[in-house]
Amino acid sequence: MDVGNRLIAAIDAPTRSEAEALIARLGGVPSWVKLGLELFCAEGPSIVADHVARGHRVMLDLKLHDIPETVARATAQVARLGAGLLTVHADGGRAMLEAAVKAAGTTGVLAVTVLTSLDEADLADIGAVGPIPELVAKRARLAIAAGCAGVVASPHEVATIRAIAPAGFLIVTPGVRPAGSAAGDQKRVMTPAQARAAGADLVVVGRPLRDAPDPAAAARAVVAELS
Ligand code: C5P
């Protein structure tokens, strides 16, 4: 897959017009936009097709998780929209991942390994067994075996996954903060250069771009760190 300049801008906005305003301020610098549940629920699937028609590479972050048949049918609809990447939850299990991959056509399926909002106490509550790095590695292996295009993981798990991943397997990481920017609610962050050095192929950056006085300049600085 052509990863462009490796920067995915998270377009976390409640309406099409606010999303458009952010995209305009980004000045076309990021090769990718990440459209999430908020915008998808507010504006519907046409928002994806619109961006694709304008030449944007789209990561559609829906984090699907259901029985294989339902995920396959939803994935087939997403594939028609032309998104480059679609997220699903790895803990939907192997059959669900395989069903998504089969239905996705040229859309790459990214498996979310373990949500970065969960700690080991949360995992125990839902009956999952840590430690988190081991669980992430286990789910990354599952994603590889199921034919996924890649995984979404914390920057701190990138090196572990890179060590077990075949060539071309994508590692996409949020939780990235240029030096000096606020971490916000992201607990375990790395700079873009650190994430890239650890083996990330693509980084997702949201608030440090959105909240910058000049988002295009902030995006250019991230891209410079990634090359
Ligand atoms: O603003 P920030 O750079 O933290 O935005 C990161 C983006 O990546 C948000 O859209 C967030 O929902 C998403 N994300 C994340 N952690 C995950 C998966 C997705 O932060 N594990």
Short mmCIF file of C-alpha atoms and ligand atoms in Angstrom, two decimals:
data_model
loop_
_atom_site.label_atom_id
_atom_site.label_comp_id
_atom_site.label_asym_id
_atom_site.label_seq_id
_atom_site.Cartn_x
_atom_site.Cartn_y
_atom_site.Cartn_z
CA MET A 1 0.00 0.00 0.00
CA ASP A 2 1.16 3.53 -0.80
CA VAL A 3 1.48 5.15 2.63
CA GLY A 4 2.15 8.65 1.26
CA ASN A 5 3.94 10.87 3.76
CA ARG A 6 2.82 8.62 6.66
CA LEU A 7 0.75 11.28 8.42
CA ILE A 8 -2.91 10.59 9.15
CA ALA A 9 -4.78 13.64 10.45
CA ALA A 10 -7.62 12.67 12.79
CA ILE A 11 -10.63 14.71 11.71
CA ASP A 12 -12.42 14.62 15.05
CA ALA A 13 -15.27 17.03 14.33
CA PRO A 14 -19.02 16.85 14.91
CA THR A 15 -20.20 18.20 11.56
CA ARG A 16 -19.20 18.26 7.92
CA SER A 17 -18.62 22.01 8.03
CA GLU A 18 -16.30 21.80 11.04
CA ALA A 19 -14.46 18.92 9.41
CA GLU A 20 -14.09 20.98 6.23
CA ALA A 21 -12.74 23.93 8.18
CA LEU A 22 -10.08 21.74 9.79
CA ILE A 23 -9.15 20.13 6.49
CA ALA A 24 -8.78 23.54 4.87
CA ARG A 25 -6.45 24.66 7.69
CA LEU A 26 -4.33 21.53 7.19
CA GLY A 27 -3.59 22.77 3.67
CA GLY A 28 -3.42 19.33 2.09
CA VAL A 29 -0.26 18.43 4.03
CA PRO A 30 -1.29 15.08 5.58
CA SER A 31 -1.56 12.28 3.02
CA TRP A 32 -4.40 10.72 4.99
CA VAL A 33 -7.51 11.76 6.89
CA LYS A 34 -9.00 9.61 9.63
CA LEU A 35 -12.76 9.85 9.76
CA GLY A 36 -14.24 8.47 12.96
CA LEU A 37 -17.50 7.37 14.44
CA GLU A 38 -18.62 10.85 15.45
CA LEU A 39 -18.54 12.27 11.93
CA PHE A 40 -19.75 9.05 10.33
CA CYS A 41 -22.78 8.94 12.64
CA ALA A 42 -23.50 12.63 12.13
CA GLU A 43 -23.05 12.88 8.40
CA GLY A 44 -23.42 9.35 7.07
CA PRO A 45 -21.36 7.28 4.63
CA SER A 46 -21.38 9.96 1.91
CA ILE A 47 -18.73 11.83 3.89
CA VAL A 48 -16.29 9.01 3.07
CA ALA A 49 -17.11 8.92 -0.63
CA ASP A 50 -16.78 12.73 -0.78
CA HIS A 51 -13.25 12.63 0.57
CA VAL A 52 -12.25 9.78 -1.68
CA ALA A 53 -13.60 11.70 -4.69
CA ARG A 54 -11.37 14.63 -3.69
CA GLY A 55 -8.30 12.41 -3.75
CA HIS A 56 -7.86 11.99 0.00
CA ARG A 57 -6.67 8.69 1.37
CA VAL A 58 -9.23 7.80 4.03
CA MET A 59 -8.79 5.71 7.17
CA LEU A 60 -12.33 4.97 8.36
CA ASP A 61 -12.11 4.36 12.08
CA LEU A 62 -15.35 2.51 12.84
CA LYS A 63 -13.78 -0.24 14.99
CA LEU A 64 -16.32 -2.84 13.86
CA HIS A 65 -16.98 -5.74 16.23
CA ASP A 66 -19.86 -8.17 15.67
CA ILE A 67 -20.53 -11.65 14.34
CA PRO A 68 -18.57 -12.44 11.16
CA GLU A 69 -21.58 -12.22 8.84
CA THR A 70 -22.58 -8.78 10.11
CA VAL A 71 -19.04 -7.43 9.98
CA ALA A 72 -18.59 -8.83 6.47
CA ARG A 73 -21.75 -7.12 5.26
CA ALA A 74 -20.82 -3.78 6.84
CA THR A 75 -17.28 -4.07 5.47
CA ALA A 76 -18.59 -4.70 1.97
CA GLN A 77 -20.53 -1.43 2.22
CA VAL A 78 -17.41 0.43 3.39
CA ALA A 79 -15.39 -1.08 0.54
CA ARG A 80 -17.86 0.46 -1.94
CA LEU A 81 -17.13 3.89 -0.48
CA GLY A 82 -13.44 3.65 -1.38
CA ALA A 83 -11.81 4.01 2.04
CA GLY A 84 -8.15 2.98 1.99
CA LEU A 85 -8.23 1.57 5.52
CA LEU A 86 -10.98 0.36 7.85
CA THR A 87 -10.60 -0.53 11.54
CA VAL A 88 -12.14 -3.57 13.24
CA HIS A 89 -11.53 -4.98 16.72
CA ALA A 90 -9.06 -7.88 16.87
CA ASP A 91 -10.98 -9.35 19.79
CA GLY A 92 -13.88 -10.08 17.43
CA GLY A 93 -11.89 -13.24 16.76
CA ARG A 94 -10.30 -14.95 13.80
CA ALA A 95 -13.45 -15.76 11.83
CA MET A 96 -14.62 -12.16 12.12
CA LEU A 97 -11.25 -10.82 10.95
CA GLU A 98 -11.16 -13.24 8.02
CA ALA A 99 -14.70 -12.30 7.05
CA ALA A 100 -13.79 -8.61 7.10
CA VAL A 101 -10.67 -9.17 4.99
CA LYS A 102 -12.64 -11.21 2.46
CA ALA A 103 -15.33 -8.55 2.13
CA ALA A 104 -12.96 -5.57 2.08
CA GLY A 105 -11.72 -5.80 -1.51
CA THR A 106 -9.01 -3.19 -1.95
CA THR A 107 -9.75 -1.57 1.43
CA GLY A 108 -7.11 -2.60 3.95
CA VAL A 109 -8.42 -4.03 7.21
CA LEU A 110 -6.64 -2.79 10.34
CA ALA A 111 -7.19 -4.71 13.55
CA VAL A 112 -7.25 -2.71 16.77
CA THR A 113 -5.17 -4.78 19.18
CA VAL A 114 -5.99 -3.45 22.67
CA LEU A 115 -7.65 -0.06 23.19
CA THR A 116 -5.14 2.34 24.66
CA SER A 117 -7.82 3.48 27.11
CA LEU A 118 -7.71 0.10 28.88
CA ASP A 119 -5.28 -0.76 31.63
CA GLU A 120 -4.67 -4.16 33.18
CA ALA A 121 -7.41 -3.71 35.80
CA ASP A 122 -9.91 -3.00 32.99
CA LEU A 123 -8.75 -6.10 31.15
CA ALA A 124 -9.28 -8.20 34.27
CA ASP A 125 -12.82 -6.79 34.57
CA ILE A 126 -13.68 -8.02 31.09
CA GLY A 127 -11.97 -11.36 31.53
CA ALA A 128 -8.99 -10.65 29.26
CA VAL A 129 -5.59 -11.78 30.43
CA GLY A 130 -2.62 -9.39 30.31
CA PRO A 131 0.07 -8.27 30.56
CA ILE A 132 -0.90 -5.79 27.84
CA PRO A 133 2.23 -6.20 25.66
CA GLU A 134 1.64 -9.97 25.54
CA LEU A 135 -2.03 -9.54 24.71
CA VAL A 136 -1.14 -7.03 21.98
CA ALA A 137 1.38 -9.48 20.49
CA LYS A 138 -1.17 -12.28 20.59
CA ARG A 139 -3.78 -10.19 18.81
CA ALA A 140 -1.24 -8.94 16.27
CA ARG A 141 -0.41 -12.58 15.46
CA LEU A 142 -4.12 -13.24 15.00
CA ALA A 143 -4.44 -10.24 12.66
CA ILE A 144 -1.45 -11.45 10.62
CA ALA A 145 -2.88 -14.99 10.38
CA ALA A 146 -6.27 -13.64 9.32
CA GLY A 147 -4.74 -11.67 6.45
CA CYS A 148 -5.28 -8.17 7.85
CA ALA A 149 -3.37 -5.31 6.23
CA GLY A 150 -2.12 -4.23 9.62
CA VAL A 151 -2.88 -3.25 13.18
CA VAL A 152 -3.53 -0.17 15.27
CA ALA A 153 -1.40 -0.14 18.40
CA SER A 154 0.16 2.15 20.96
CA PRO A 155 3.62 3.45 20.02
CA HIS A 156 4.99 1.49 22.97
CA GLU A 157 3.98 -1.80 21.37
CA VAL A 158 5.23 -1.03 17.87
CA ALA A 159 8.66 -2.59 18.28
CA THR A 160 7.19 -5.84 19.64
CA ILE A 161 4.81 -6.09 16.70
CA ARG A 162 7.45 -5.17 14.12
CA ALA A 163 9.53 -8.07 15.38
CA ILE A 164 6.79 -10.60 14.53
CA ALA A 165 5.19 -8.93 11.50
CA PRO A 166 5.83 -9.94 7.91
CA ALA A 167 7.13 -7.36 5.43
CA GLY A 168 4.42 -4.97 4.33
CA PHE A 169 2.27 -5.45 7.43
CA LEU A 170 1.15 -1.97 8.47
CA ILE A 171 1.53 -0.66 11.99
CA VAL A 172 -0.56 2.43 12.60
CA THR A 173 -0.19 4.30 15.83
CA PRO A 174 -2.13 7.05 17.59
CA GLY A 175 -0.79 8.45 20.87
CA VAL A 176 1.80 10.49 18.99
CA ARG A 177 2.84 13.91 20.22
CA PRO A 178 5.41 16.24 18.67
CA ALA A 179 7.89 17.34 21.35
CA GLY A 180 6.42 20.16 23.41
CA SER A 181 2.74 19.52 22.63
CA ALA A 182 0.18 18.59 25.29
CA ALA A 183 -0.47 14.89 25.82
CA GLY A 184 -4.17 15.48 26.62
CA ASP A 185 -5.76 12.18 27.68
CA GLN A 186 -3.15 10.07 25.87
CA LYS A 187 -1.16 8.46 28.66
CA ARG A 188 1.78 6.82 26.92
CA VAL A 189 2.98 9.00 24.08
CA MET A 190 5.97 9.10 21.75
CA THR A 191 7.14 11.73 19.29
CA PRO A 192 6.58 11.04 15.58
CA ALA A 193 10.32 10.38 15.12
CA GLN A 194 10.34 7.90 18.02
CA ALA A 195 7.27 6.08 16.69
CA ARG A 196 8.81 5.86 13.22
CA ALA A 197 12.13 4.65 14.63
CA ALA A 198 10.27 1.93 16.55
CA GLY A 199 8.76 0.72 13.27
CA ALA A 200 5.44 2.55 12.81
CA ASP A 201 4.38 2.93 9.18
CA LEU A 202 1.67 5.52 9.75
CA VAL A 203 0.94 7.85 12.66
CA VAL A 204 -2.42 9.32 13.63
CA VAL A 205 -2.29 12.84 15.04
CA GLY A 206 -5.36 14.75 16.13
CA ARG A 207 -5.34 17.55 18.68
CA PRO A 208 -1.73 18.70 18.17
CA LEU A 209 -2.71 19.58 14.60
CA ARG A 210 -6.28 20.72 15.24
CA ASP A 211 -5.32 23.00 18.11
CA ALA A 212 -2.15 24.44 16.55
CA PRO A 213 -2.16 28.11 15.54
CA ASP A 214 -1.07 26.98 12.06
CA PRO A 215 -2.19 23.36 11.51
CA ALA A 216 -0.49 23.10 8.10
CA ALA A 217 2.85 24.14 9.60
CA ALA A 218 2.36 21.72 12.50
CA ALA A 219 1.60 18.95 10.00
CA ARG A 220 4.70 19.78 7.96
CA ALA A 221 6.80 19.53 11.13
CA VAL A 222 5.37 16.05 11.85
CA VAL A 223 6.01 14.94 8.26
CA ALA A 224 9.61 16.14 8.54
CA GLU A 225 10.04 13.95 11.63
CA LEU A 226 8.64 10.94 9.79
CA SER A 227 10.87 11.03 6.74
O1 C5P B 1 -5.96 14.05 19.47
P1 C5P B 1 -5.19 12.77 19.39
O2 C5P B 1 -3.89 12.89 18.62
O3 C5P B 1 -5.03 12.09 20.72
O4 C5P B 1 -6.15 11.86 18.48
C1 C5P B 1 -5.89 10.51 18.28
C2 C5P B 1 -6.97 9.90 17.44
O5 C5P B 1 -6.74 8.51 17.38
C3 C5P B 1 -8.38 10.10 17.97
O6 C5P B 1 -9.25 10.15 16.85
C4 C5P B 1 -8.61 8.82 18.76
O7 C5P B 1 -9.97 8.46 18.80
C5 C5P B 1 -7.84 7.81 17.94
N1 C5P B 1 -7.41 6.62 18.63
C6 C5P B 1 -6.64 6.63 19.79
N2 C5P B 1 -6.29 5.46 20.41
C7 C5P B 1 -6.67 4.30 19.88
C8 C5P B 1 -7.41 4.26 18.70
C9 C5P B 1 -7.77 5.46 18.10
O8 C5P B 1 -6.27 7.69 20.27
N3 C5P B 1 -6.28 3.18 20.46
#
